[in-house]
Amino acid sequence: MIRKIVTFTLILISLTSTYSQNNSLFERLRAIKTSGSLTFYNVDGIAITSESMIYSYNDINLKMAYNLYNVSSEKKEKNITLRCENLFTRTKNVRSDKITQYNSYFFVKNKNNKVIVFHFGSINKTNKDFEIDFINLVIDNKIPKSCFSDRPINKINFASRIIEIEDNCNYANVNSIQCPFNGQMSWSLHENLSDAKKQVEYEFEITKSKKLGQLVKEEMINLNFEGINTIAKRVTFVVENNDTINIDLKSIEGKKLIIYYIAEKVRSYNISCVLSHWEDDKIASNGLPTLLSKIIQL
């Protein structure tokens, strides 16, 4: 009897711990489901994509999926901790001496015997246990509807504050908004502030690694972020004419791009946030375009 009680108690503790962890995850997780087969997620600075395919899970169709995700030549393995048949591979891409891009690709058989592909992309970190747990949540249809953002976009959930935005704004990705002539912003919610601070530094290094122009100014400034006085990094780039510029970017050659990098705890959420605007956007008297004015004050 004592052994049964102890066993039951351990199971109860395990279930309670799992619920608590998932509840915390769902508070940070945001997602967008397209009208097609793709769903995008963002949490802890990790970009996740799942694609549900119409093909049955077999060798021929898996090879098609490998080609689609450019991993045909990569070695595939089976993960025995996933609760479904699968093959996976991991890659990394050193983008600079400070930035390494990690990618994980899982090719999974769903409950309808179809192929579903998961891609996890992150900078300077990888969390293998999280990947398995997340896939199981998706396969078991346990991601709450509250995690999903509305489409079309007319408002955003920014760390539990609902913000109305302009009608002409668009999603560039999950937690990434573009408003023509009114600025752009992207953000992620993290388990701790340390991770959020690392993320904005990585984002800064990524911007530099793109070599789109010359970094003409870098400074630390005081500003108000969601009602909290904090310190942010503000940088100014000037787009230059060089061999790396895409032909579509020629129209912005010589223009200044101003970017703010912020990591702060707001309403119990640890946020990494990058906000930017062009010098010729619609700048108000406060020195900011409309979208940025909803988040920060100089």
Tab-separated table of C-alpha atoms in Angstrom:
chain	number	residue	atom	x	y	z
A	1	MET	CA	0.000	0.000	0.000
A	2	ILE	CA	2.820	2.411	0.902
A	3	ARG	CA	4.550	1.638	-2.388
A	4	LYS	CA	1.306	2.374	-4.301
A	5	ILE	CA	0.868	5.686	-2.478
A	6	VAL	CA	4.468	6.708	-3.206
A	7	THR	CA	4.085	5.757	-6.874
A	8	PHE	CA	0.823	7.709	-7.188
A	9	THR	CA	2.426	10.731	-5.488
A	10	LEU	CA	5.385	10.686	-7.878
A	11	ILE	CA	3.045	10.479	-10.877
A	12	LEU	CA	0.973	13.378	-9.538
A	13	ILE	CA	4.106	15.499	-8.997
A	14	SER	CA	5.280	14.701	-12.536
A	15	LEU	CA	1.919	15.643	-14.070
A	16	THR	CA	1.756	18.857	-12.032
A	17	SER	CA	5.296	19.798	-13.092
A	18	THR	CA	4.530	19.109	-16.768
A	19	TYR	CA	1.348	21.219	-16.614
A	20	SER	CA	3.233	24.082	-14.942
A	21	GLN	CA	6.019	24.011	-17.536
A	22	ASN	CA	3.571	23.948	-20.451
A	23	ASN	CA	1.476	26.719	-18.902
A	24	SER	CA	4.588	28.904	-18.661
A	25	LEU	CA	5.526	28.011	-22.244
A	26	PHE	CA	2.071	28.901	-23.567
A	27	GLU	CA	2.301	32.337	-21.933
A	28	ARG	CA	5.435	33.046	-23.997
A	29	LEU	CA	4.467	31.257	-27.211
A	30	ARG	CA	2.937	33.100	-30.165
A	31	ALA	CA	1.852	31.488	-33.427
A	32	ILE	CA	0.398	32.283	-36.841
A	33	LYS	CA	-1.429	29.734	-38.967
A	34	THR	CA	-1.532	30.461	-42.687
A	35	SER	CA	-4.431	29.679	-44.986
A	36	GLY	CA	-2.284	26.869	-46.359
A	37	SER	CA	-0.302	24.144	-44.627
A	38	LEU	CA	2.226	26.256	-42.708
A	39	THR	CA	2.190	27.309	-39.079
A	40	PHE	CA	4.818	29.639	-37.613
A	41	TYR	CA	5.782	29.872	-33.924
A	42	ASN	CA	8.086	32.026	-31.822
A	43	VAL	CA	9.246	31.516	-28.245
A	44	ASP	CA	12.484	32.244	-26.366
A	45	GLY	CA	14.030	33.635	-29.556
A	46	ILE	CA	13.466	30.317	-31.348
A	47	ALA	CA	11.734	30.438	-34.745
A	48	ILE	CA	9.681	27.309	-35.420
A	49	THR	CA	7.830	26.222	-38.538
A	50	SER	CA	5.552	23.236	-39.028
A	51	GLU	CA	4.306	22.187	-42.455
A	52	SER	CA	1.581	19.585	-42.883
A	53	MET	CA	1.975	17.820	-46.227
A	54	ILE	CA	-0.587	15.862	-48.221
A	55	TYR	CA	1.887	13.050	-48.862
A	56	SER	CA	1.867	9.724	-47.052
A	57	TYR	CA	4.835	8.961	-44.830
A	58	ASN	CA	7.096	6.720	-46.978
A	59	ASP	CA	10.628	6.740	-48.367
A	60	ILE	CA	9.728	8.317	-51.703
A	61	ASN	CA	7.755	11.183	-50.190
A	62	LEU	CA	10.351	11.740	-47.472
A	63	LYS	CA	12.983	12.287	-50.163
A	64	MET	CA	10.715	14.941	-51.685
A	65	ALA	CA	10.491	16.651	-48.304
A	66	TYR	CA	14.294	16.487	-47.863
A	67	ASN	CA	14.748	18.230	-51.209
A	68	LEU	CA	12.198	20.887	-50.300
A	69	TYR	CA	14.140	21.723	-47.120
A	70	ASN	CA	17.589	21.353	-48.741
A	71	VAL	CA	18.770	18.565	-46.432
A	72	SER	CA	18.975	15.710	-48.933
A	73	SER	CA	22.664	15.145	-48.309
A	74	GLU	CA	22.435	15.323	-44.512
A	75	LYS	CA	22.523	12.163	-42.402
A	76	LYS	CA	19.095	11.290	-40.955
A	77	GLU	CA	18.482	9.622	-37.602
A	78	LYS	CA	15.459	8.436	-35.638
A	79	ASN	CA	14.570	10.057	-32.333
A	80	ILE	CA	13.248	7.346	-30.033
A	81	THR	CA	11.741	9.812	-27.532
A	82	LEU	CA	9.183	11.148	-30.017
A	83	ARG	CA	5.811	9.458	-29.719
A	84	CYS	CA	5.571	8.918	-33.481
A	85	GLU	CA	7.642	7.629	-36.351
A	86	ASN	CA	10.252	10.168	-37.445
A	87	LEU	CA	13.608	11.002	-38.954
A	88	PHE	CA	15.605	14.131	-38.134
A	89	THR	CA	18.798	15.983	-38.904
A	90	ARG	CA	20.582	19.010	-37.471
A	91	THR	CA	22.827	21.563	-39.167
A	92	LYS	CA	24.702	24.685	-38.174
A	93	ASN	CA	25.890	27.701	-40.113
A	94	VAL	CA	28.654	29.970	-38.800
A	95	ARG	CA	27.592	33.416	-39.979
A	96	SER	CA	30.313	35.367	-38.180
A	97	ASP	CA	32.795	34.916	-35.336
A	98	LYS	CA	29.954	35.766	-32.918
A	99	ILE	CA	26.927	34.220	-34.643
A	100	THR	CA	26.146	30.564	-35.317
A	101	GLN	CA	22.764	29.588	-36.749
A	102	TYR	CA	21.457	26.213	-35.533
A	103	ASN	CA	18.768	24.362	-37.491
A	104	SER	CA	16.863	21.198	-36.630
A	105	TYR	CA	14.629	19.419	-39.152
A	106	PHE	CA	12.159	16.704	-38.097
A	107	PHE	CA	10.198	14.656	-40.630
A	108	VAL	CA	7.350	13.128	-38.670
A	109	LYS	CA	4.430	10.808	-39.384
A	110	ASN	CA	1.271	12.373	-38.000
A	111	LYS	CA	-1.849	10.582	-36.811
A	112	ASN	CA	-3.201	10.530	-40.386
A	113	ASN	CA	-0.067	8.800	-41.694
A	114	LYS	CA	0.983	12.012	-43.495
A	115	VAL	CA	4.333	13.827	-43.422
A	116	ILE	CA	4.625	16.847	-41.155
A	117	VAL	CA	7.916	18.766	-41.169
A	118	PHE	CA	9.205	20.767	-38.210
A	119	HIS	CA	12.030	23.295	-38.465
A	120	PHE	CA	13.632	24.902	-35.416
A	121	GLY	CA	15.983	27.840	-36.008
A	122	SER	CA	17.970	29.578	-33.269
A	123	ILE	CA	21.095	31.649	-32.757
A	124	ASN	CA	24.018	30.477	-30.586
A	125	LYS	CA	21.895	27.919	-28.754
A	126	THR	CA	19.966	24.724	-29.254
A	127	ASN	CA	17.563	22.890	-26.955
A	128	LYS	CA	17.013	19.294	-28.035
A	129	ASP	CA	14.637	18.398	-25.186
A	130	PHE	CA	12.457	21.405	-25.970
A	131	GLU	CA	12.228	20.387	-29.633
A	132	ILE	CA	10.897	16.929	-28.747
A	133	ASP	CA	8.424	18.275	-26.188
A	134	PHE	CA	7.157	20.892	-28.634
A	135	ILE	CA	6.616	18.410	-31.471
A	136	ASN	CA	4.660	16.144	-29.143
A	137	LEU	CA	2.453	19.086	-28.151
A	138	VAL	CA	1.696	19.900	-31.793
A	139	ILE	CA	1.092	16.284	-32.790
A	140	ASP	CA	-1.279	15.869	-29.829
A	141	ASN	CA	-3.034	19.167	-30.745
A	142	LYS	CA	-2.282	20.687	-27.330
A	143	ILE	CA	-1.260	24.213	-28.393
A	144	PRO	CA	-4.035	26.494	-27.032
A	145	LYS	CA	-5.936	28.767	-29.416
A	146	SER	CA	-4.920	31.690	-27.191
A	147	CYS	CA	-1.354	31.359	-28.540
A	148	PHE	CA	-2.427	32.174	-32.103
A	149	SER	CA	-2.448	35.692	-33.524
A	150	ASP	CA	-5.384	37.043	-35.520
A	151	ARG	CA	-5.320	37.396	-39.280
A	152	PRO	CA	-5.692	39.840	-40.955
A	153	ILE	CA	-3.736	42.005	-38.579
A	154	ASN	CA	-5.351	45.010	-36.889
A	155	LYS	CA	-4.069	44.468	-33.381
A	156	ILE	CA	-1.202	42.660	-31.675
A	157	ASN	CA	-0.730	40.962	-28.332
A	158	PHE	CA	2.443	42.548	-26.985
A	159	ALA	CA	3.271	40.800	-23.702
A	160	SER	CA	-0.431	40.650	-22.734
A	161	ARG	CA	-1.151	44.258	-23.819
A	162	ILE	CA	-3.447	44.463	-26.841
A	163	ILE	CA	-2.258	47.204	-29.191
A	164	GLU	CA	-4.267	48.443	-32.165
A	165	ILE	CA	-2.190	49.156	-35.256
A	166	GLU	CA	-2.628	50.669	-38.715
A	167	ASP	CA	-4.693	48.850	-41.341
A	168	ASN	CA	-1.778	48.665	-43.785
A	169	CYS	CA	0.555	46.773	-41.416
A	170	ASN	CA	1.622	43.230	-42.195
A	171	TYR	CA	3.230	40.265	-40.493
A	172	ALA	CA	6.823	39.709	-41.606
A	173	ASN	CA	6.847	36.705	-39.278
A	174	VAL	CA	5.506	35.730	-35.867
A	175	ASN	CA	5.964	38.724	-33.524
A	176	SER	CA	7.327	40.744	-36.442
A	177	ILE	CA	5.286	43.669	-37.793
A	178	GLN	CA	5.969	45.929	-40.777
A	179	CYS	CA	4.041	49.174	-41.194
A	180	PRO	CA	4.954	51.056	-44.400
A	181	PHE	CA	6.358	54.510	-43.521
A	182	ASN	CA	5.481	53.924	-39.863
A	183	GLY	CA	8.240	51.578	-38.689
A	184	GLN	CA	8.896	47.934	-38.013
A	185	MET	CA	9.296	45.857	-34.858
A	186	SER	CA	10.000	42.277	-33.829
A	187	TRP	CA	10.092	40.711	-30.393
A	188	SER	CA	10.248	37.486	-28.443
A	189	LEU	CA	9.247	36.454	-24.937
A	190	HIS	CA	11.882	34.590	-22.925
A	191	GLU	CA	12.027	32.366	-19.887
A	192	ASN	CA	14.524	34.721	-18.227
A	193	LEU	CA	15.919	38.230	-18.744
A	194	SER	CA	19.460	36.988	-19.327
A	195	ASP	CA	18.296	35.095	-22.415
A	196	ALA	CA	16.425	38.185	-23.656
A	197	LYS	CA	19.551	40.339	-23.313
A	198	LYS	CA	21.626	37.802	-25.234
A	199	GLN	CA	19.009	37.729	-27.983
A	200	VAL	CA	19.163	41.471	-28.698
A	201	GLU	CA	22.959	41.298	-28.864
A	202	TYR	CA	22.663	38.434	-31.337
A	203	GLU	CA	20.168	40.456	-33.377
A	204	PHE	CA	22.644	43.345	-33.494
A	205	GLU	CA	25.427	41.032	-34.674
A	206	ILE	CA	23.121	39.555	-37.319
A	207	THR	CA	22.342	43.030	-38.645
A	208	LYS	CA	26.057	43.792	-38.896
A	209	SER	CA	26.787	40.471	-40.596
A	210	LYS	CA	24.341	41.288	-43.414
A	211	LYS	CA	26.753	43.997	-44.637
A	212	LEU	CA	23.959	46.118	-46.032
A	213	GLY	CA	25.746	49.335	-45.230
A	214	GLN	CA	27.999	51.312	-42.940
A	215	LEU	CA	27.409	51.518	-39.203
A	216	VAL	CA	27.741	55.270	-38.689
A	217	LYS	CA	26.545	55.559	-35.095
A	218	GLU	CA	26.183	53.297	-32.059
A	219	GLU	CA	25.074	54.591	-28.661
A	220	MET	CA	23.369	53.591	-25.427
A	221	ILE	CA	20.390	55.806	-24.637
A	222	ASN	CA	17.730	56.172	-21.953
A	223	LEU	CA	14.151	55.689	-23.097
A	224	ASN	CA	10.757	54.580	-21.852
A	225	PHE	CA	9.763	51.069	-22.923
A	226	GLU	CA	6.201	50.079	-22.114
A	227	GLY	CA	6.152	52.471	-19.152
A	228	ILE	CA	9.551	51.403	-17.806
A	229	ASN	CA	12.656	53.583	-17.947
A	230	THR	CA	15.463	51.499	-19.397
A	231	ILE	CA	18.672	51.653	-21.441
A	232	ALA	CA	18.636	50.668	-25.103
A	233	LYS	CA	21.177	50.375	-27.868
A	234	ARG	CA	20.458	52.702	-30.800
A	235	VAL	CA	22.385	52.336	-34.026
A	236	THR	CA	22.276	54.055	-37.396
A	237	PHE	CA	23.186	52.337	-40.660
A	238	VAL	CA	23.597	53.945	-44.062
A	239	VAL	CA	22.860	51.609	-46.968
A	240	GLU	CA	25.875	51.535	-49.279
A	241	ASN	CA	26.483	50.481	-52.857
A	242	ASN	CA	28.356	47.171	-52.722
A	243	ASP	CA	28.297	43.747	-54.347
A	244	THR	CA	26.200	42.220	-51.555
A	245	ILE	CA	23.199	44.512	-52.059
A	246	ASN	CA	20.220	42.840	-53.661
A	247	ILE	CA	18.974	44.628	-56.766
A	248	ASP	CA	15.682	45.318	-54.930
A	249	LEU	CA	17.587	47.371	-52.354
A	250	LYS	CA	19.086	49.834	-54.832
A	251	SER	CA	16.168	52.191	-54.205
A	252	ILE	CA	17.218	52.643	-50.560
A	253	GLU	CA	20.915	53.153	-51.244
A	254	GLY	CA	22.237	56.055	-49.168
A	255	LYS	CA	19.258	56.073	-46.799
A	256	LYS	CA	19.630	55.899	-43.026
A	257	LEU	CA	18.096	53.075	-40.997
A	258	ILE	CA	17.705	53.688	-37.244
A	259	ILE	CA	17.404	50.597	-35.023
A	260	TYR	CA	16.663	50.202	-31.294
A	261	TYR	CA	17.671	47.037	-29.396
A	262	ILE	CA	15.898	46.564	-26.039
A	263	ALA	CA	15.717	43.795	-23.423
A	264	GLU	CA	13.535	44.386	-20.378
A	265	LYS	CA	11.073	42.772	-17.982
A	266	VAL	CA	7.573	44.132	-18.493
A	267	ARG	CA	4.402	42.882	-16.788
A	268	SER	CA	6.353	39.773	-15.658
A	269	TYR	CA	7.415	39.044	-19.250
A	270	ASN	CA	11.088	39.014	-20.279
A	271	ILE	CA	11.120	40.702	-23.681
A	272	SER	CA	13.739	41.064	-26.385
A	273	CYS	CA	12.633	43.718	-28.853
A	274	VAL	CA	14.080	45.293	-31.996
A	275	LEU	CA	12.410	48.388	-33.442
A	276	SER	CA	13.482	50.246	-36.570
A	277	HIS	CA	12.519	52.955	-39.032
A	278	TRP	CA	13.918	54.739	-42.068
A	279	GLU	CA	14.928	58.370	-41.810
A	280	ASP	CA	12.221	59.402	-44.284
A	281	ASP	CA	9.363	57.541	-42.601
A	282	LYS	CA	6.458	59.557	-41.201
A	283	ILE	CA	8.249	60.903	-38.121
A	284	ALA	CA	6.126	62.678	-35.490
A	285	SER	CA	7.292	65.522	-33.265
A	286	ASN	CA	8.451	62.954	-30.685
A	287	GLY	CA	11.094	61.714	-33.131
A	288	LEU	CA	9.397	58.395	-33.854
A	289	PRO	CA	6.983	56.931	-36.416
A	290	THR	CA	3.542	55.747	-35.286
A	291	LEU	CA	4.305	52.074	-34.656
A	292	LEU	CA	7.366	52.740	-32.524
A	293	SER	CA	5.528	55.455	-30.572
A	294	LYS	CA	3.123	52.800	-29.298
A	295	ILE	CA	6.017	50.953	-27.610
A	296	ILE	CA	8.755	53.459	-26.737
A	297	GLN	CA	9.132	57.147	-25.866
A	298	LEU	CA	12.417	59.008	-26.208
